[in-house]
């Protein structure tokens, strides 16, 4: 049975971690403000809409459309669901909130959706600073299929990240404040492409450098020769980095920089003639905008690879992907995050449907989620589960989805995510 890694938080969002430090911790609302709401089903609710909340950093320091993919995918799923009759004859009513990428804004959204709108659950949360996570947990509101930008989904009960969790989730992050991640990405390129030398490019900024060190540790654990490259955050000299990559004969390039920086790095690599087996990016950058984003770097563009834990959104030969694409054909672009938001909405729907006879309440939906085991959203996700292991695993069988960009074809899957599986060590890191 394929299993996912205990934590993909760092890998999933390397491109935005470096900016997390610019946001504040947010306000602290009284815990009593969030207790005892939305728990009882009444006859009047039998036909009333089922309210769900979606919190997104739609406006944030990292750009207006950076975080909107999961929201758009979830909304598309609920629109199609409602067109088919909803859940047990009840429409799903989506209440959105833009937290602006700040802790203060996030707490405001949590207060509004949980206390005022009395949503049954949050779905596809994508927040740069999830400052209100502890309040969501305290209110026992299930947060389903959120993106693990920070450590919240490996810290609190009642929060169910899109990739699952093995951590105790008792209020302390991971195990004693440390999370764990696997080396399957590095093992894949070593096994499939014979890669031996890898570069890691980061900014001279704390979060960026910390993530780069994690990647370097994983690469070294898999026997790679590692080349560390760091550029100035304010005035990065990507041409110098590219020249050194060429000189060192690097096979793979990983990064801890933002999307704009990646495009500039690729341009510099093309300019100096640095050719690599793969320029590896993450699920956040797995989108249909590659041709435009990397328009001035055709060679590097066609060396882009993406890895993740969900099926390639271009795999329309798969029924669930085809349904997603049909429902989102009106969107200007498509992305892996949209597909994962769609999967999150389906996850909520499955949980709510299991509660239809007894009443679709927070408590029932949460109990259903807590029993989740090997959920795949009809094959869109590597099987997801939630366990509360007392000790972190030393190794884990993990599977990954892999695709590479080809001009004229888009993202082309490389093997199947249910068979790209490896038994790999789990390495600790501090979020």
Coordinates of C-alpha atoms in Angstrom, one line a residue:
X1 CA 0.0 0.0 0.0
X2 CA 1.6 3.3 -1.0
X3 CA 2.3 5.7 1.9
X4 CA 3.0 9.3 1.9
X5 CA 5.8 11.0 3.8
X6 CA 5.1 12.4 7.3
X7 CA 5.6 16.0 6.2
X8 CA 5.9 17.8 2.9
X9 CA 5.4 21.3 4.4
X10 CA 8.9 22.5 3.5
X11 CA 9.0 21.0 0.1
X12 CA 5.5 22.1 -0.9
X13 CA 6.2 25.8 -0.3
X14 CA 9.9 26.5 -0.6
X15 CA 9.1 29.4 -2.8
X16 CA 7.1 31.3 -0.1
X17 CA 8.8 30.2 3.2
X18 CA 11.4 32.9 2.8
X19 CA 8.7 35.6 3.1
X20 CA 6.9 34.1 6.0
X21 CA 9.0 36.2 8.4
X22 CA 7.6 39.5 7.2
X23 CA 4.1 38.8 8.7
X24 CA 3.2 39.3 12.3
X25 CA 2.0 36.8 14.8
X26 CA -1.5 38.3 14.8
X27 CA -4.0 39.2 17.5
X28 CA -5.1 36.9 20.2
X29 CA -8.9 36.5 20.5
X30 CA -10.4 34.9 23.6
X31 CA -10.8 31.1 23.3
X32 CA -14.4 31.5 24.6
X33 CA -15.3 33.4 21.4
X34 CA -15.0 30.1 19.5
X35 CA -16.7 27.5 21.7
X36 CA -20.1 25.8 21.3
X37 CA -21.1 27.1 17.9
X38 CA -22.5 25.1 15.0
X39 CA -22.8 21.7 16.9
X40 CA -26.5 21.1 16.9
X41 CA -28.6 20.0 14.0
X42 CA -32.3 21.2 14.2
X43 CA -35.3 20.5 12.0
X44 CA -34.9 24.0 10.4
X45 CA -31.4 22.9 9.2
X46 CA -32.6 19.8 7.4
X47 CA -32.9 21.8 4.1
X48 CA -30.7 24.8 5.0
X49 CA -27.5 25.3 3.1
X50 CA -24.4 23.7 4.5
X51 CA -21.9 26.5 5.2
X52 CA -18.2 25.9 4.7
X53 CA -15.4 28.5 5.0
X54 CA -12.4 29.0 2.8
X55 CA -9.5 31.1 4.1
X56 CA -7.0 32.2 1.5
X57 CA -4.2 34.7 1.5
X58 CA -5.5 36.0 -1.8
X59 CA -3.7 39.4 -1.2
X60 CA -0.4 39.0 0.4
X61 CA 3.3 40.1 0.3
X62 CA 4.1 37.3 -2.2
X63 CA 1.6 38.3 -4.9
X64 CA -2.1 38.3 -5.6
X65 CA -2.6 34.9 -7.2
X66 CA 0.1 32.9 -5.3
X67 CA -2.4 31.2 -2.9
X68 CA -5.7 31.2 -4.8
X69 CA -5.3 27.8 -6.6
X70 CA -6.8 25.6 -3.8
X71 CA -9.7 28.0 -3.3
X72 CA -10.5 28.0 -7.0
X73 CA -10.4 24.2 -7.2
X74 CA -12.6 23.8 -4.1
X75 CA -15.2 26.3 -5.3
X76 CA -15.3 24.5 -8.7
X77 CA -16.1 21.2 -6.9
X78 CA -18.8 22.7 -4.8
X79 CA -20.4 24.4 -7.8
X80 CA -20.6 21.1 -9.6
X81 CA -21.8 19.3 -6.5
X82 CA -24.6 21.9 -6.0
X83 CA -25.6 21.5 -9.7
X84 CA -26.1 17.8 -9.0
X85 CA -28.3 18.3 -5.9
X86 CA -25.7 19.1 -3.2
X87 CA -25.4 16.9 -0.1
X88 CA -28.6 15.0 0.9
X89 CA -30.5 17.7 -1.0
X90 CA -28.8 20.6 0.7
X91 CA -26.6 23.1 -1.1
X92 CA -23.1 23.8 0.0
X93 CA -22.7 27.5 0.7
X94 CA -19.1 28.8 0.5
X95 CA -18.1 31.7 2.7
X96 CA -14.7 33.1 1.6
X97 CA -12.3 35.2 3.6
X98 CA -9.0 36.8 2.4
X99 CA -6.7 37.2 5.4
X100 CA -4.2 39.4 3.4
X101 CA -1.3 37.1 4.3
X102 CA -1.1 38.4 7.9
X103 CA -1.7 36.9 11.3
X104 CA -4.1 39.7 12.3
X105 CA -6.1 39.1 9.1
X106 CA -6.1 35.3 9.6
X107 CA -7.5 35.7 13.1
X108 CA -10.1 38.0 11.8
X109 CA -11.1 35.4 9.2
X110 CA -11.2 32.6 11.8
X111 CA -13.4 34.7 14.0
X112 CA -15.8 35.7 11.3
X113 CA -16.2 32.3 9.7
X114 CA -16.4 30.2 12.9
X115 CA -18.1 32.6 15.3
X116 CA -20.3 34.7 13.1
X117 CA -21.0 32.6 10.0
X118 CA -21.0 29.3 12.0
X119 CA -19.5 27.2 9.2
X120 CA -19.5 23.5 9.6
X121 CA -15.9 23.2 8.4
X122 CA -13.0 25.0 6.8
X123 CA -11.9 23.6 3.4
X124 CA -8.7 24.1 1.4
X125 CA -7.2 26.7 3.8
X126 CA -4.1 28.3 2.2
X127 CA -2.7 30.9 4.5
X128 CA 0.8 32.5 4.6
X129 CA 0.4 33.0 8.4
X130 CA -2.1 30.6 9.9
X131 CA -2.1 32.5 13.2
X132 CA -5.7 31.4 14.0
X133 CA -5.0 27.6 13.8
X134 CA -5.1 27.1 17.5
X135 CA -8.5 28.8 17.7
X136 CA -9.8 26.6 15.0
X137 CA -8.7 23.6 16.9
X138 CA -10.0 24.9 20.2
X139 CA -13.4 25.4 18.6
X140 CA -13.3 21.8 17.3
X141 CA -14.0 22.9 13.8
X142 CA -12.6 20.4 11.2
X143 CA -10.1 22.1 8.8
X144 CA -10.0 19.8 5.8
X145 CA -7.4 19.5 3.1
X146 CA -5.4 22.7 3.9
X147 CA -2.0 23.4 2.5
X148 CA 0.8 22.9 5.0
X149 CA 2.6 26.2 4.5
X150 CA 3.6 26.3 8.2
X151 CA 3.5 23.7 11.0
X152 CA -0.1 23.9 12.0
X153 CA -1.3 20.7 10.4
X154 CA 1.4 18.8 12.3
X155 CA 0.5 20.6 15.6
X156 CA -3.2 20.7 16.3
X157 CA -6.0 18.2 16.5
X158 CA -9.1 18.8 14.2
X159 CA -6.8 20.1 11.4
X160 CA -6.4 17.7 8.5
X161 CA -3.8 18.8 6.0
X162 CA -4.0 17.7 2.3
X163 CA -1.0 15.3 2.8
X164 CA -2.0 13.8 6.1
X165 CA 0.1 13.5 9.3
X166 CA 1.7 10.9 11.5
X167 CA 2.4 13.4 14.3
X168 CA 0.6 13.3 17.7
X169 CA -1.0 16.7 17.0
X170 CA -1.3 17.4 20.7
X171 CA -0.5 21.1 20.5
X172 CA 3.3 20.6 20.1
X173 CA 4.7 20.6 16.5
X174 CA 5.6 17.2 15.3
X175 CA 7.6 15.3 17.9
X176 CA 9.0 17.5 20.5
X177 CA 9.0 20.5 18.1
X178 CA 10.7 18.7 15.2
X179 CA 9.1 17.6 12.0
X180 CA 10.3 14.9 9.7
X181 CA 10.6 14.5 5.9
X182 CA 11.8 11.8 3.5
X183 CA 14.4 11.7 0.8
X184 CA 12.3 10.1 -1.9
X185 CA 12.7 13.0 -4.4
X186 CA 16.5 12.7 -4.3
X187 CA 16.3 8.9 -4.5
X188 CA 14.1 9.1 -7.6
X189 CA 16.5 11.2 -9.6
X190 CA 19.4 9.1 -8.4
X191 CA 17.7 5.9 -9.5
X192 CA 16.0 7.0 -12.7
X193 CA 18.6 9.4 -14.0
X194 CA 21.8 8.5 -12.4
X195 CA 22.2 12.0 -10.9
X196 CA 25.2 12.4 -8.6
X197 CA 25.8 16.2 -8.2
X198 CA 23.1 18.6 -7.0
X199 CA 23.1 22.3 -6.4
X200 CA 20.9 24.0 -3.9
X201 CA 20.3 27.8 -4.5
X202 CA 19.0 30.0 -1.7
X203 CA 18.8 33.6 -0.5
X204 CA 20.9 35.0 2.4
X205 CA 17.7 35.1 4.3
X206 CA 16.9 33.0 7.4
X207 CA 14.0 30.9 6.2
X208 CA 15.4 30.4 2.8
X209 CA 18.8 29.3 4.2
X210 CA 17.1 27.0 6.7
X211 CA 15.1 25.2 4.0
X212 CA 18.3 24.9 1.8
X213 CA 20.1 23.2 4.6
X214 CA 17.2 20.7 4.9
X215 CA 17.5 19.9 1.2
X216 CA 21.3 19.6 1.4
X217 CA 21.0 17.1 4.3
X218 CA 18.6 15.0 2.3
X219 CA 20.8 15.0 -0.8
X220 CA 23.8 14.1 1.3
X221 CA 21.9 11.2 2.9
X222 CA 21.3 9.9 -0.6
X223 CA 25.0 10.1 -1.5
X224 CA 25.0 13.2 -3.7
X225 CA 27.9 15.7 -4.0
X226 CA 26.2 18.9 -3.0
X227 CA 27.0 22.4 -4.3
X228 CA 25.7 25.2 -2.1
X229 CA 24.8 28.5 -3.9
X230 CA 23.6 31.6 -2.0
X231 CA 22.6 34.9 -3.5
X232 CA 21.8 38.3 -1.9
X233 CA 18.1 38.7 -1.3
X234 CA 18.0 42.3 -2.3
X235 CA 20.4 42.2 -5.2
X236 CA 20.8 38.6 -6.4
X237 CA 23.6 37.8 -8.9
X238 CA 22.0 34.8 -10.6
X239 CA 24.5 35.0 -13.5
X240 CA 27.4 34.2 -11.2
X241 CA 25.4 31.3 -9.7
X242 CA 24.6 30.0 -13.2
X243 CA 28.3 30.2 -14.2
X244 CA 29.3 28.2 -11.2
X245 CA 26.6 25.6 -11.9
X246 CA 28.1 25.1 -15.3
X247 CA 31.7 25.0 -14.0
X248 CA 30.7 22.3 -11.3
X249 CA 29.0 20.1 -13.9
X250 CA 25.8 20.0 -11.8
X251 CA 23.1 17.3 -12.7
X252 CA 20.2 18.7 -10.6
X253 CA 19.2 22.1 -9.3
X254 CA 17.0 22.6 -6.3
X255 CA 16.1 25.9 -4.8
X256 CA 14.8 27.8 -1.8
X257 CA 13.8 31.0 -3.7
X258 CA 10.6 32.5 -5.0
X259 CA 9.0 32.0 -8.4
X260 CA 10.4 35.3 -9.8
X261 CA 13.8 34.3 -8.6
X262 CA 13.5 30.9 -10.3
X263 CA 12.6 32.5 -13.6
X264 CA 15.7 34.8 -13.4
X265 CA 17.9 31.9 -12.4
X266 CA 16.7 30.0 -15.4
X267 CA 17.4 32.9 -17.7
X268 CA 20.9 33.2 -16.3
X269 CA 21.4 29.5 -16.9
X270 CA 20.4 29.8 -20.5
X271 CA 22.6 32.8 -21.0
X272 CA 25.8 31.1 -19.8
X273 CA 24.9 27.7 -21.3
X274 CA 24.4 25.8 -18.1
X275 CA 22.6 22.6 -19.0
X276 CA 21.2 20.3 -16.3
X277 CA 19.3 17.0 -16.2
X278 CA 16.6 18.6 -14.1
X279 CA 15.7 22.0 -12.6
X280 CA 13.5 20.6 -9.8
X281 CA 10.5 22.7 -8.6
X282 CA 7.7 22.0 -6.2
X283 CA 3.9 21.6 -6.3
X284 CA 3.2 25.3 -5.9
X285 CA 4.9 26.1 -9.3
X286 CA 3.3 23.1 -11.1
X287 CA 1.0 25.1 -13.3
X288 CA 0.1 25.9 -16.9
X289 CA 1.8 29.3 -16.8
X290 CA 5.3 27.9 -17.3
X291 CA 5.6 29.0 -20.9
X292 CA 4.9 32.6 -19.9
X293 CA 6.8 32.5 -16.6
X294 CA 9.9 31.2 -18.3
X295 CA 9.5 32.7 -21.7
X296 CA 13.1 33.9 -21.9
X297 CA 14.7 30.6 -20.8
X298 CA 13.6 27.9 -23.3
X299 CA 16.4 25.4 -22.4
X300 CA 16.0 25.7 -18.7
X301 CA 12.2 25.7 -19.1
X302 CA 12.3 22.3 -20.8
X303 CA 14.4 21.0 -18.0
X304 CA 11.8 21.8 -15.4
X305 CA 10.6 18.9 -13.3
X306 CA 7.9 19.0 -10.5
X307 CA 7.3 16.5 -7.8
X308 CA 4.4 16.2 -5.4
X309 CA 1.8 13.9 -3.8
X310 CA -1.1 14.4 -6.2
X311 CA -1.8 13.2 -9.7
X312 CA -0.7 15.4 -12.6
X313 CA -3.5 17.8 -13.5
X314 CA -2.8 17.2 -17.2
X315 CA -3.4 13.4 -16.8
X316 CA -6.9 13.6 -18.5
X317 CA -6.8 9.9 -19.3
X318 CA -7.7 9.5 -15.6
X319 CA -11.4 9.8 -14.9
X320 CA -11.1 12.0 -11.7
X321 CA -8.6 14.4 -13.5
X322 CA -10.9 14.6 -16.5
X323 CA -13.8 15.6 -14.3
X324 CA -11.7 18.3 -12.6
X325 CA -10.5 19.7 -15.9
X326 CA -14.1 19.7 -17.3
X327 CA -15.4 21.6 -14.2
X328 CA -12.6 24.1 -14.4
X329 CA -12.4 24.7 -18.1
X330 CA -13.6 28.3 -17.6
X331 CA -10.4 29.2 -15.6
X332 CA -7.7 31.0 -17.5
X333 CA -5.0 28.8 -16.1
X334 CA -4.7 25.4 -14.4
X335 CA -2.5 24.2 -11.6
X336 CA -1.7 21.3 -9.2
X337 CA -2.9 23.4 -6.3
X338 CA -6.3 23.8 -8.0
X339 CA -6.5 20.0 -8.3
X340 CA -5.6 19.6 -4.6
X341 CA -8.3 22.2 -3.6
X342 CA -10.8 20.1 -5.6
X343 CA -9.7 17.0 -3.7
X344 CA -10.1 18.8 -0.4
X345 CA -13.7 19.7 -1.3
X346 CA -14.4 16.1 -2.2
X347 CA -12.9 15.0 1.1
X348 CA -15.3 17.3 3.0
X349 CA -18.2 16.1 0.9
X350 CA -17.5 12.4 1.6
X351 CA -17.3 13.2 5.4
X352 CA -20.5 15.2 5.3
X353 CA -22.4 12.6 3.4
X354 CA -21.5 10.0 6.0
X355 CA -23.2 12.3 8.5
X356 CA -26.4 12.9 6.5
X357 CA -28.5 10.5 8.6
X358 CA -27.4 11.7 12.0
X359 CA -26.9 15.4 11.2
X360 CA -24.1 17.3 9.4
X361 CA -22.5 18.9 12.4
X362 CA -18.9 19.9 13.1
X363 CA -18.6 17.0 15.6
X364 CA -19.8 14.4 13.1
X365 CA -17.7 15.7 10.2
X366 CA -14.6 15.9 12.5
X367 CA -15.2 12.3 13.7
X368 CA -15.4 11.1 10.1
X369 CA -12.2 12.9 9.2
X370 CA -10.4 11.5 12.2
X371 CA -11.2 8.0 10.9
X372 CA -9.8 8.8 7.4
X373 CA -7.5 6.1 6.2
X374 CA -5.8 5.9 2.8
X375 CA -8.1 8.6 1.3
X376 CA -7.3 9.2 -2.4
X377 CA -10.1 11.4 -3.8
X378 CA -10.8 8.8 -6.4
X379 CA -7.1 8.5 -7.3
X380 CA -6.1 12.1 -7.2
X381 CA -3.9 11.8 -4.1
X382 CA -1.3 9.4 -2.9
X383 CA -3.2 7.6 -0.1
X384 CA -3.5 10.0 2.8
X385 CA -4.0 9.0 6.4
X386 CA -3.8 10.4 9.9
X387 CA -2.0 8.5 12.6
X388 CA -0.7 9.6 16.0
X389 CA 2.6 7.9 16.4
X390 CA 4.3 8.3 19.7
X391 CA 7.7 8.3 18.1
X392 CA 8.7 9.5 14.6
X393 CA 9.5 6.8 12.1
X394 CA 13.1 6.2 11.2
X395 CA 12.1 5.2 7.6
X396 CA 9.0 5.2 5.6
X397 CA 7.7 3.8 2.3
X398 CA 6.7 6.9 0.4
X399 CA 5.4 7.5 -3.1
X400 CA 5.5 10.6 -5.3
X401 CA 4.1 12.1 -8.4
X402 CA 6.6 13.3 -11.0
X403 CA 6.2 15.4 -14.2
X404 CA 8.4 17.3 -16.5
X405 CA 7.6 20.3 -18.7
X406 CA 7.7 19.9 -22.5
X407 CA 7.0 22.8 -24.9
X408 CA 3.9 21.9 -26.9
X409 CA 2.9 19.1 -24.5
X410 CA 2.8 20.8 -21.1
X411 CA 3.5 18.7 -17.9
X412 CA 4.2 15.1 -18.9
X413 CA 3.9 12.5 -16.2
X414 CA 6.9 10.4 -15.5
X415 CA 5.8 7.0 -14.4
X416 CA 2.8 6.5 -12.1
X417 CA 2.6 8.0 -8.6
X418 CA 1.4 4.7 -7.2
X419 CA 4.6 2.9 -8.3
X420 CA 7.2 5.7 -7.9
X421 CA 7.7 4.5 -4.3
X422 CA 10.8 4.2 -2.1
X423 CA 11.7 3.1 1.4
X424 CA 13.6 6.2 2.6
X425 CA 14.9 7.6 5.8
X426 CA 13.0 10.3 7.6
X427 CA 15.1 13.3 8.6
X428 CA 14.3 15.7 11.4
X429 CA 14.0 19.5 10.9
X430 CA 12.8 22.4 12.9
X431 CA 10.0 24.5 11.3

